[in-house]
Short mmCIF file of C-alpha atoms and ligand atoms in Angstrom, two decimals:
data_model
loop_
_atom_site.label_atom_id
_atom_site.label_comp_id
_atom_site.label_asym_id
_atom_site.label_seq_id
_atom_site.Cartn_x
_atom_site.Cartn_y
_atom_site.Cartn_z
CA UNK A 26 0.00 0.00 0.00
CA UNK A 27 1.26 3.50 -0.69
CA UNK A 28 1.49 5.42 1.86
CA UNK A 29 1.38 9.16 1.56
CA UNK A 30 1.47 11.43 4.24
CA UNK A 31 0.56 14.92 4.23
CA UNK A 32 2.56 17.59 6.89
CA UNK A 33 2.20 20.60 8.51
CA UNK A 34 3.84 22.25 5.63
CA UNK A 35 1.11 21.78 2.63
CA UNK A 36 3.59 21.87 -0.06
CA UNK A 37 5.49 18.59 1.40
CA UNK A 38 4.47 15.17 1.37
CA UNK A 39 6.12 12.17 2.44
CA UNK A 40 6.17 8.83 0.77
CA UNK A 41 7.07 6.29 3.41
CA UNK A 42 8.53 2.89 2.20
CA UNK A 43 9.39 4.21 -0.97
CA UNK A 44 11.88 1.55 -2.66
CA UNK A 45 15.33 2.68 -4.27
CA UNK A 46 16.33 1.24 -7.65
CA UNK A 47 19.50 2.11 -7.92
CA UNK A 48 21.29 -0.98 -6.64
CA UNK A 49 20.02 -4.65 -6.62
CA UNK A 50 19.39 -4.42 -2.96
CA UNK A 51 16.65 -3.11 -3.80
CA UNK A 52 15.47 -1.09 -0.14
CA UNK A 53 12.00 -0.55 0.00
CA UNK A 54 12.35 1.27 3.62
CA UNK A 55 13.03 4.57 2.50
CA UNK A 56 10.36 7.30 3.61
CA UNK A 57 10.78 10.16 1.02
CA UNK A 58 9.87 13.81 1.39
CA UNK A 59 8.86 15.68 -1.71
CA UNK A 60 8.65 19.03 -2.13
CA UNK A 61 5.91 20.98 -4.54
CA UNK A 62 4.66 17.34 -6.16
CA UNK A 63 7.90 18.24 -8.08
CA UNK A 64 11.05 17.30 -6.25
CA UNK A 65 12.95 14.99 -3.63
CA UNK A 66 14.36 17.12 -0.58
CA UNK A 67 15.15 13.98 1.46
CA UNK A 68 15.26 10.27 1.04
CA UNK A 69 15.36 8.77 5.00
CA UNK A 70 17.32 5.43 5.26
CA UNK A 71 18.52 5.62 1.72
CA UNK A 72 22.54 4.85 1.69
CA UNK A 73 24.95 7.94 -0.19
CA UNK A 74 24.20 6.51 -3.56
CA UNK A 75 20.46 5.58 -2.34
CA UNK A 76 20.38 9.56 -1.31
CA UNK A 77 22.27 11.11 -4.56
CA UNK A 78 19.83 8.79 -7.13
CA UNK A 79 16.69 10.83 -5.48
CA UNK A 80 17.96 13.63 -4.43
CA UNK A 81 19.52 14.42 -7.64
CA UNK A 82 16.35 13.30 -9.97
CA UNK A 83 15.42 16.10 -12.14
CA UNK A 84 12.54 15.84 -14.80
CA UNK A 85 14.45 16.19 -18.01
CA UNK A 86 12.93 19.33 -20.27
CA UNK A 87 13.86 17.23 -23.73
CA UNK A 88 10.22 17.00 -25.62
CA UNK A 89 9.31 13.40 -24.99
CA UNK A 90 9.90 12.25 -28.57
CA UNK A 91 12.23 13.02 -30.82
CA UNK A 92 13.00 11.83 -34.73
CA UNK A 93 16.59 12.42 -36.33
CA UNK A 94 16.66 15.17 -33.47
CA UNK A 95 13.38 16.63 -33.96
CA UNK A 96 10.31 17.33 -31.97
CA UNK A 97 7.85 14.89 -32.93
CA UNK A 98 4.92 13.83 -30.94
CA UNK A 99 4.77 9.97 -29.55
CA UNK A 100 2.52 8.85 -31.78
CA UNK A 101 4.94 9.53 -34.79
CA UNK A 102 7.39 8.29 -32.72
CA UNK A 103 5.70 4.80 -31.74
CA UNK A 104 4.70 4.51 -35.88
CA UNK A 105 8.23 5.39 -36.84
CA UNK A 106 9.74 2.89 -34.24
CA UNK A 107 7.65 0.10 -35.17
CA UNK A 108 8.21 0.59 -38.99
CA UNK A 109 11.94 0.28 -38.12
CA UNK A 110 11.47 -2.80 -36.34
CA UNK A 111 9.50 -4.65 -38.63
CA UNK A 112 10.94 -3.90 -41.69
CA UNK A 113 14.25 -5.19 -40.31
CA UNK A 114 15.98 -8.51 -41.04
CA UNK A 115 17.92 -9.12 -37.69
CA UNK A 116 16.53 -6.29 -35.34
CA UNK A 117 18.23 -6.36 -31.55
CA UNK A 118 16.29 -5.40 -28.24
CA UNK A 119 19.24 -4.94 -25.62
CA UNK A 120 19.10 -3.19 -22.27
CA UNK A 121 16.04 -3.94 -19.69
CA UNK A 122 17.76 -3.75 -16.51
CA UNK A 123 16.56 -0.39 -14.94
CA UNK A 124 12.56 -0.62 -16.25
CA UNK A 125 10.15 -2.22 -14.61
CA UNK A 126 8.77 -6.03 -14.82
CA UNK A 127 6.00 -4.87 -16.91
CA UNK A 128 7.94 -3.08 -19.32
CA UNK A 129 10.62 -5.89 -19.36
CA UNK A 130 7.55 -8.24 -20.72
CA UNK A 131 6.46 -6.15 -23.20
CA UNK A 132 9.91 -5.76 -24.30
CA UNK A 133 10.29 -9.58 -25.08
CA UNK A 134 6.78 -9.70 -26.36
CA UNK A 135 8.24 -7.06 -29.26
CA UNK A 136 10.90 -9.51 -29.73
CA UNK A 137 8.99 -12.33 -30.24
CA UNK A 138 6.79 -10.44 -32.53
CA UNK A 139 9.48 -8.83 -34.93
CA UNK A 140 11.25 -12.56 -34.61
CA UNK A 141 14.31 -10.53 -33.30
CA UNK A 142 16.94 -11.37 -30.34
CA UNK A 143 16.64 -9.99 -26.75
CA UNK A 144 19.38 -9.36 -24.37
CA UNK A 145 19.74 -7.75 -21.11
CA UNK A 146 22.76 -6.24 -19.45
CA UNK A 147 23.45 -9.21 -18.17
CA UNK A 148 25.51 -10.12 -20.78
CA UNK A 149 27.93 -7.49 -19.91
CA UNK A 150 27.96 -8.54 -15.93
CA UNK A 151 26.54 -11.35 -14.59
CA UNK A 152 26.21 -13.33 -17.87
CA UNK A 153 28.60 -15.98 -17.06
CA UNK A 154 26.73 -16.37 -13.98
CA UNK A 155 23.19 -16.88 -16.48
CA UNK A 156 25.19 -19.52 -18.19
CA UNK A 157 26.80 -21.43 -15.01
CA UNK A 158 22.95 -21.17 -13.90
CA UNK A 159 21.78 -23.27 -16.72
CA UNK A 160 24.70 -25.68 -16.51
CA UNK A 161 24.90 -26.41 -12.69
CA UNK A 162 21.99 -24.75 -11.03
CA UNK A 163 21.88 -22.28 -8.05
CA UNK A 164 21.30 -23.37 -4.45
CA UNK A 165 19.83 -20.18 -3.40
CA UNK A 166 18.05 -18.58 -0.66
CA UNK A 167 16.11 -15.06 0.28
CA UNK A 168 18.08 -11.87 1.70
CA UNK A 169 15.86 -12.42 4.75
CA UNK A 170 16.95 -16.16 5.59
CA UNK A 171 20.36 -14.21 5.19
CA UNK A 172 19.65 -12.03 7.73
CA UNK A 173 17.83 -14.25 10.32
CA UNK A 174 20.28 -17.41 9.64
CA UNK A 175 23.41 -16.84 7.95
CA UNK A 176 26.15 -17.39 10.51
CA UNK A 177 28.96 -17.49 8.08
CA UNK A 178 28.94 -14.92 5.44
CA UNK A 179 31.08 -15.21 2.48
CA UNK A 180 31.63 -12.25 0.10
CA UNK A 181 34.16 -13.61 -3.51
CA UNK A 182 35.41 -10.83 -5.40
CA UNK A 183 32.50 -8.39 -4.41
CA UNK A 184 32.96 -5.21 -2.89
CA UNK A 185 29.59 -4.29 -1.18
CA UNK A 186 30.85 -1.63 0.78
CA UNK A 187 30.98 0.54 -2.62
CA UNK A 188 28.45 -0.87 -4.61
CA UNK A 189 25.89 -1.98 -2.35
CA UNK A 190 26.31 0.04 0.93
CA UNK A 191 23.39 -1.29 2.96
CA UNK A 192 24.33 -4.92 2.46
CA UNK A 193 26.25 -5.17 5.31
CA UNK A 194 23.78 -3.78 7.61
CA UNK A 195 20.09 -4.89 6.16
CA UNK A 196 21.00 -8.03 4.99
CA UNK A 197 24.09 -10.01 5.84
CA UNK A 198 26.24 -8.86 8.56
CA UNK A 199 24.66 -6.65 11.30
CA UNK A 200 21.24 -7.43 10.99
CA UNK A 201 20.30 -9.11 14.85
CA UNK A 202 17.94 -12.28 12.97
CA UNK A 203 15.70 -14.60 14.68
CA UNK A 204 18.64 -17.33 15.08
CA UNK A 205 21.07 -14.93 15.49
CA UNK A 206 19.76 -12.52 18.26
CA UNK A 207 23.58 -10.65 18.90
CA UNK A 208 23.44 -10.13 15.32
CA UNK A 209 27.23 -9.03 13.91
CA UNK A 210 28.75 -10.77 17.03
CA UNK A 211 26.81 -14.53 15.85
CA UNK A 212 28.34 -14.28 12.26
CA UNK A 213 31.98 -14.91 10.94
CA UNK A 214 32.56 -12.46 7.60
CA UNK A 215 34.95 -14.17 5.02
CA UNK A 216 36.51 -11.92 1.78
CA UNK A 217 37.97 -13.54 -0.45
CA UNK A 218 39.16 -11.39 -3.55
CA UNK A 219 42.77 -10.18 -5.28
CA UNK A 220 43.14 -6.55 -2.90
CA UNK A 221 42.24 -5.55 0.19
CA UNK A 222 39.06 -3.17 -0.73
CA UNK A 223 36.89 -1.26 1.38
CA UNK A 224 35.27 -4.24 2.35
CA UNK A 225 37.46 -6.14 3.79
CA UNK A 226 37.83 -4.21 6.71
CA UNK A 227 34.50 -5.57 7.95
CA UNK A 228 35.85 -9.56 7.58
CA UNK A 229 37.25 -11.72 10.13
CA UNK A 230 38.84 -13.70 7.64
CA UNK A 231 40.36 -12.14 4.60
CA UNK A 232 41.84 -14.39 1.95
CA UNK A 233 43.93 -12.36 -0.61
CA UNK A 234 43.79 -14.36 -3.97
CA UNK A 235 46.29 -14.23 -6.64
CA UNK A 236 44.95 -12.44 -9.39
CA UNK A 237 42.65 -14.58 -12.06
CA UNK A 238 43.49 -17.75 -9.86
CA UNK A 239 39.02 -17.67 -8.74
CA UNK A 240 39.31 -20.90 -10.47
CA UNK A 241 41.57 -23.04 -9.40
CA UNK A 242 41.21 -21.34 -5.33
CA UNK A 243 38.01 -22.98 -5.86
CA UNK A 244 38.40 -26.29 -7.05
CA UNK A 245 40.78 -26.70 -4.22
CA UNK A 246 38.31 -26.05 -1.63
CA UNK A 247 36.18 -28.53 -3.44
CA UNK A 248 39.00 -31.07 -3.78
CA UNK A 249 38.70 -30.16 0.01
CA UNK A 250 35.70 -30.99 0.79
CA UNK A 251 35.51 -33.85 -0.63
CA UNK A 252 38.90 -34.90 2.21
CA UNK A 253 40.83 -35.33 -0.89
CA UNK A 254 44.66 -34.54 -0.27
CA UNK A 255 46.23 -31.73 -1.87
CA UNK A 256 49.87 -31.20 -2.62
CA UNK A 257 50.52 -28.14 -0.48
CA UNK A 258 53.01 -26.49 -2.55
CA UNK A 259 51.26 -26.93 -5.82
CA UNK A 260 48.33 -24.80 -4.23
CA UNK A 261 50.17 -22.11 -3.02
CA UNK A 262 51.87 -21.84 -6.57
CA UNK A 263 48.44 -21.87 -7.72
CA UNK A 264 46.53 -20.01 -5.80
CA UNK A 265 48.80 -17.75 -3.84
CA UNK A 266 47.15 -18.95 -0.67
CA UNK A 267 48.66 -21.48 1.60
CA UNK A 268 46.64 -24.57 1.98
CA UNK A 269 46.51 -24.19 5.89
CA UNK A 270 44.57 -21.10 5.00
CA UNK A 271 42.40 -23.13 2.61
CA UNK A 272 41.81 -26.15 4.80
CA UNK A 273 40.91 -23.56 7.64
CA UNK A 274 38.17 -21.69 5.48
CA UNK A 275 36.95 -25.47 4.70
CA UNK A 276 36.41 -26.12 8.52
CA UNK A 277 34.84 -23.25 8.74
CA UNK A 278 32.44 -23.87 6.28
CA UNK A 279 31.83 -27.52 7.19
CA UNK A 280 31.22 -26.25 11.10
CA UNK A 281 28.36 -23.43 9.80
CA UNK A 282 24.64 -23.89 10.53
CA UNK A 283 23.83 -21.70 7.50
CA UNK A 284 26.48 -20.86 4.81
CA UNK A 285 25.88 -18.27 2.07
CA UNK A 286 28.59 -17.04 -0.32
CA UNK A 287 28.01 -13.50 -2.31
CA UNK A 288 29.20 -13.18 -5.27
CA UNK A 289 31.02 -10.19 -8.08
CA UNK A 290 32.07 -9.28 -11.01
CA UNK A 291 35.50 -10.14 -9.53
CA UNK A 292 34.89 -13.76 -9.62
CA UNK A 293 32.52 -13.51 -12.93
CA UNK A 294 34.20 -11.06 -15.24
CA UNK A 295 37.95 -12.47 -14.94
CA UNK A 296 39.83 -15.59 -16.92
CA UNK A 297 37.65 -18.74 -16.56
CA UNK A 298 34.46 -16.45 -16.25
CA UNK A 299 31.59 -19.15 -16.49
CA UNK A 300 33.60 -21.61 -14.96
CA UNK A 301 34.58 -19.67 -12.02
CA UNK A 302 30.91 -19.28 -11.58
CA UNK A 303 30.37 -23.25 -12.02
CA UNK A 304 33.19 -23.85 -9.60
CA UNK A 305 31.29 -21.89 -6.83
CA UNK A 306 28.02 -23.04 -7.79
CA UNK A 307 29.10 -26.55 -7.67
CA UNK A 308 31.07 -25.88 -4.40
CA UNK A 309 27.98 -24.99 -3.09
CA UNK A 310 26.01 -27.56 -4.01
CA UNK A 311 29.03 -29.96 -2.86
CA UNK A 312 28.55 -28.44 1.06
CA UNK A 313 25.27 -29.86 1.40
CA UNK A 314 26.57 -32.41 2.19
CA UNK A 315 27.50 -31.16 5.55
CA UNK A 316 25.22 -27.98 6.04
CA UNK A 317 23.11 -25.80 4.56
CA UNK A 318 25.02 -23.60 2.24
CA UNK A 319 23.77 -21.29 -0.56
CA UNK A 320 25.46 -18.42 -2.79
CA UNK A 321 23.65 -15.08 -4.54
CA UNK A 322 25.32 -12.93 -7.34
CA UNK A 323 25.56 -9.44 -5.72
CA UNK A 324 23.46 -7.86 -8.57
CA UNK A 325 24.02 -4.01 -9.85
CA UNK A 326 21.57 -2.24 -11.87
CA UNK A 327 17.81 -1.37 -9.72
CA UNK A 328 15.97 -4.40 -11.47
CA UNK A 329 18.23 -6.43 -13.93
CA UNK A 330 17.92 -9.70 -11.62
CA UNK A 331 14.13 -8.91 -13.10
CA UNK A 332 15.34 -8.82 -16.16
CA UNK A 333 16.86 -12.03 -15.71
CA UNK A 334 13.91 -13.15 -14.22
CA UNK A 335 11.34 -11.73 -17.40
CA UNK A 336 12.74 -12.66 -20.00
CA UNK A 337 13.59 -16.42 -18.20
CA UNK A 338 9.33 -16.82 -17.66
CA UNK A 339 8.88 -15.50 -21.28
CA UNK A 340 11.95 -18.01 -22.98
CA UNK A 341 13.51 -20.46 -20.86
CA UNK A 342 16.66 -18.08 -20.77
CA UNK A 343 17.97 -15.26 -18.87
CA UNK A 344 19.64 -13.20 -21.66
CA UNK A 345 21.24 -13.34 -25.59
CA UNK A 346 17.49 -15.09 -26.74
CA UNK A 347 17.02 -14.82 -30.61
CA UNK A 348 13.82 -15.78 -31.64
CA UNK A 349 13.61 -15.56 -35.31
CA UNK A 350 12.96 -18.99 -36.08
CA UNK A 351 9.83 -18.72 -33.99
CA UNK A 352 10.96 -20.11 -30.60
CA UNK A 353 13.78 -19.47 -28.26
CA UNK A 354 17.43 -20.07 -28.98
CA UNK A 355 20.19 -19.04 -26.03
CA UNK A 356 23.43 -18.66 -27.06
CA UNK A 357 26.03 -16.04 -25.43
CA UNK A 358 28.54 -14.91 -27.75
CA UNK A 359 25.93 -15.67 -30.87
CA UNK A 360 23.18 -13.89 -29.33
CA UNK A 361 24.46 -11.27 -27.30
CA UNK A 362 24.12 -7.42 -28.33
CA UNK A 363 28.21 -6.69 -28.12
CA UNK A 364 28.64 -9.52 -30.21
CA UNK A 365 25.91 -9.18 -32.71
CA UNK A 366 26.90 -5.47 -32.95
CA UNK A 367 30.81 -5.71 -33.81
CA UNK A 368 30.25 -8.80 -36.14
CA UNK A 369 28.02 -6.39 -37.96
CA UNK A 370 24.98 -8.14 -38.08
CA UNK A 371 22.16 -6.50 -36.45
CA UNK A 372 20.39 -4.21 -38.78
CA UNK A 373 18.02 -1.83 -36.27
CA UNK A 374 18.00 -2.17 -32.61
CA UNK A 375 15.41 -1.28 -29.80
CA UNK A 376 17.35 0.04 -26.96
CA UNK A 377 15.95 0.35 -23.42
CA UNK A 378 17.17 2.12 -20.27
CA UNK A 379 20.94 1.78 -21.08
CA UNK A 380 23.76 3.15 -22.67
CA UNK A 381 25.65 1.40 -25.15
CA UNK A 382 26.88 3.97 -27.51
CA UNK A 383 29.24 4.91 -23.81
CA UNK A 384 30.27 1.48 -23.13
CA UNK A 385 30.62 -0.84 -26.26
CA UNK A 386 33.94 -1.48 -27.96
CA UNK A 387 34.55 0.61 -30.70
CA UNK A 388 33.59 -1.70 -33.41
CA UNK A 389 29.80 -2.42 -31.65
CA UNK A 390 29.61 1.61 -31.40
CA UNK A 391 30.28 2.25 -35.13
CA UNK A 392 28.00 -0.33 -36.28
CA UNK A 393 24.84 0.69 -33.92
CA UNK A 394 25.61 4.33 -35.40
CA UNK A 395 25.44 2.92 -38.85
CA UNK A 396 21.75 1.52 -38.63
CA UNK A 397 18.22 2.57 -37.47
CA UNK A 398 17.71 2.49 -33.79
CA UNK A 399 15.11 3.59 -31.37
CA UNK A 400 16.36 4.53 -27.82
CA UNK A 401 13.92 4.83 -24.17
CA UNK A 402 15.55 6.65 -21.34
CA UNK A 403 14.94 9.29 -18.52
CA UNK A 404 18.32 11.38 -19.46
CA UNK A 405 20.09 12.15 -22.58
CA UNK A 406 22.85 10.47 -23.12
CA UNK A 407 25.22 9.41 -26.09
CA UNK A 408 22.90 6.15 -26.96
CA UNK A 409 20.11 8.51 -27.04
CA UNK A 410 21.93 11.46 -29.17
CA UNK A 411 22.30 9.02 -31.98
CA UNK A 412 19.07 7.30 -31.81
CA UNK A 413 16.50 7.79 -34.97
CA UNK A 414 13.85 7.90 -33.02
CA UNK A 415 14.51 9.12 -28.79
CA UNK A 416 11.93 8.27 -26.04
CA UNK A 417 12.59 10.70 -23.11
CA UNK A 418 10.91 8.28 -20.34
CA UNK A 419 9.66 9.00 -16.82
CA UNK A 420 12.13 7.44 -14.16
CA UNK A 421 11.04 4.34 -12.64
CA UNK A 422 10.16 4.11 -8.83
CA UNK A 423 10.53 8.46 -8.73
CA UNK A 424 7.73 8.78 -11.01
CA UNK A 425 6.09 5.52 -12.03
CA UNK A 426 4.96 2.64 -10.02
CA UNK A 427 5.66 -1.24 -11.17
CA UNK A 428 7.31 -4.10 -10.01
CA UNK A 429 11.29 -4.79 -9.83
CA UNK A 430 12.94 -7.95 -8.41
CA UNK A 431 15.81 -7.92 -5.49
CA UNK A 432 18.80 -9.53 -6.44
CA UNK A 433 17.48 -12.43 -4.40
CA UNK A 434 14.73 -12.88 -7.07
CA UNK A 435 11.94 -11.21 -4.69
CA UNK A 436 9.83 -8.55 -6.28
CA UNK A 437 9.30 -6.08 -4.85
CA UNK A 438 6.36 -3.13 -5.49
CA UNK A 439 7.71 0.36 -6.32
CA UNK A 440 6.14 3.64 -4.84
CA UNK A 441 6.39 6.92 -7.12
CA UNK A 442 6.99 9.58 -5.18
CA UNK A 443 5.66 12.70 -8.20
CA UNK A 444 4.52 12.46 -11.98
CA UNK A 445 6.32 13.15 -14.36
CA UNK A 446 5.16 15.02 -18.05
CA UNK A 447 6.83 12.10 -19.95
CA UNK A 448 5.33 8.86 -20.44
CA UNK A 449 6.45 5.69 -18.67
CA UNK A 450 8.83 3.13 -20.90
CA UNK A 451 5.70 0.60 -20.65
CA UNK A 452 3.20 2.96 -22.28
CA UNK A 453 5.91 3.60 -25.00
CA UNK A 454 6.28 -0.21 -25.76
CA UNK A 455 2.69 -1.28 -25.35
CA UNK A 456 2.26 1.27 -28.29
CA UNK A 457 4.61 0.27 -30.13
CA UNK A 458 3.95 -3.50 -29.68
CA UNK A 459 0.36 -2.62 -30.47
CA UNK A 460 1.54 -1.37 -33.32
CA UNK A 461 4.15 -3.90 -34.62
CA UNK A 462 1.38 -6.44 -34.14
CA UNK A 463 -0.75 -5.01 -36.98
CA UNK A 464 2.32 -4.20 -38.95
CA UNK A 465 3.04 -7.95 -38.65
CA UNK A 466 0.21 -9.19 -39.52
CA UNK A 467 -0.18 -7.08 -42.47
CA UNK A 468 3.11 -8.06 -43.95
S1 SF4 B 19 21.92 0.06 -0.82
FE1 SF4 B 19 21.33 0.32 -2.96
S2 SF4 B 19 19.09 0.14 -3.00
FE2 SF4 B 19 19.72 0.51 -0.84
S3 SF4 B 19 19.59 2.74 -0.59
FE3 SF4 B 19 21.71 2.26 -1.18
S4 SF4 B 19 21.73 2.46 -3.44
FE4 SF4 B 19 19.58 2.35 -2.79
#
């Protein structure tokens, strides 16, 4: 239920349990004051980043649509966008990750109409996670058994003290839980990753890996587990770790009531990638055996674990879906936008809530300048400069409501704190899906 609270003061209002989307935790305690129906003055609870995403929300004064750089009004834009789409051969959707469920759905629902390939930011994160997913499967668990059972806590190349600053304290280290009433004091913190970041300050064990070595640190804990006996010289070449230090984190683990191992881009993004995430996956899986264990990706973007999550119900897959042939084919690398981009191969592209034109390699950048696209997004930015036709788009849980999942696959409702003059992304793609449909059918 929204709650809304009127003041003293007539021109503020305060929106209590408002939910922040700009990190996959996801807190939906934050009450938020708003000035004039028009503006954020304070965001209670909300973490530094939490307090900059709100308090620095501005309603952009671009016209809502724009062709080749022009005013146009959203109808021309929505008939112009879905002429692009369907008269392409290989059109791309890519992005997803900071719109809501609903819009994520209609999204793939385009795809599948336009027989076209949908992909999600995930392929330039967590992918390898999506694939070790499919391979191995996830033992998983809720942030709230975290917080009322987790009594060793495991963070693997993840830095939450940056990217995630309330993680620590409403989810998996301070919080006092129901079998954990002393709360920090019940819990042992383990960091493993290549430097000592911010993080590790909070850990009571910190295991320094050598760089790109995720892998094979890994497999020794599983060789471990399984009471299998290492050569103890080989591992330290191997790992950079002693394996006193590796048969002590093994005890540890082994002696836990509830294990639960977060993990980054650290572990996901370096050499072995996919199977660094299978190694952990499968280590976790392995210490059932002894205990209940369980591992989470510590997810960036507001609602990409939905995305993962949407376009999974929709296809069977998480991301990099092409579904020309009329029914879902996964394959990363094939599929996914980066890829499809530099090989050249895409020939108009549907780009939602991210910025690609800022963050592609050079050859994916050139080639998504060289065809048709249609871009949706709050802000300008470069993706949206070069777009043919450019959606400026309400911001999701500031100004529109919806649904967005935790990075524990929980959704979660949003509350909108003020409208905003530009439409939401999921009024701009029900148009244009409306619209492709009888274009389809037509052709
Ligand atoms: S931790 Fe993330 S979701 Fe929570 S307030 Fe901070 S930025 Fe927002």
């Amino acid at each position: 239920m929204t709650t809304a609270e009127s003041t003293a003061d007539p021109s503020l209002k305060i929106v209590q349990d408002a939910t922040c989307t700009f990190c996959g935790c996801v807190c939906d305690d934050i009450d938020l004051h708003v000035k004039d129906n028009a503006r954020i003055v304070k965001a209670v609870r909300a973490c530094v980043l939490g307090k900059a995403w709100f308090l620095n929300h501005e309603i952009d004064e671009r016209p809502s649509c724009l062709i080749e750089g022009q005013p146009a009004t959203i109808e021309e834009g929505i008939e112009r966008a879905a002429r692009i789409l369907t008269e392409a051969r290989y059109p791309i959707t890519y992005g997803l990750s900071d719109s809501p469920a609903e819009a994520q759905r209609v999204a793939v629902a385009i795809s599948d109409w336009i027989g076209g390939t949908v992909d999600t930011t995930t392929s330039v994160c967590h992918g390898p996670s999506g694939m070790a997913f499919q391979g191995v499967g996830e033992v998983t668990c809720s942030l709230g058994e975290v917080a009322n059972r987790a009594d060793l806590v495991m963070f693997w190349g993840s830095n939450p003290a940056e990217s995630h600053p309330r993680h620590f304290t409403k989810y998996s280290l301070m919080p006092k839980g129901m079998f954990l009433p002393r709360g920090r004091k019940d819990r042992t913190c383990v960091i493993v990753d290549v430097r000592k970041t911010k993080s590790a300050k909070a850990a009571d064990v910190f295991v320094q890996i050598k760089p790109r070595r995720d892998f094979e640190g890994l497999w020794a804990l599983r060789a471990l587990a399984q009471d299998i006996d290492l050569d103890p010289q080989q591992v330290e070449e191997d790992t950079g770790v002693p394996l006193a230090t590796w048969r002590d984190l093994m005890a540890r683990m082994k002696r836990a009531r509830f294990g639960v191992i977060f993990f980054g881009m650290g572990l996901t993004m370096t050499r072995g990638k996919h199977c660094n995430s299978e190694a952990l996956l499968a280590l976790v899986r392995d210490m059932n055996k002894y205990t209940r264990f369980t591992c989470k990706p510590n997810r960036g973007h507001g609602n990409v674990t939905g995305a993962d999550n949407v376009v999974s119900w929709r296809t069977g897959y998480p991301f990099g879906v092409n579904l020309c042939r009329g029914y879902p084919r996964f394959n990363p690398g094939e599929y996914t936008t980066a890829d499809t981009l530099a090989r050249r191969e895409a020939d108009a592209a549907l780009i939602i809530a991210s910025d690609p034109m800022a963050n592609f390699s050079q050859p994916a950048r050139e080639h998504l300048a060289s065809i048709p696209y249609i871009a949706l997004d709050p802000k300008e930015t470069p993706t949206t400069r070069a777009a043919e036709v450019a959606f400026t788009v309400a911001t999701y849980g500031i100004n529109t409501g919806g649904t967005v999942y935790r990075m524990d696959d929980v959704p979660i409702p949003l509350r909108p704190a003020f409208p905003s003059p530009h439409p939401s992304d999921y009024d701009v793609l029900k148009g244009i899906e409306r619209r492709v449909r009888v274009l389809a059918a037509e052709s």
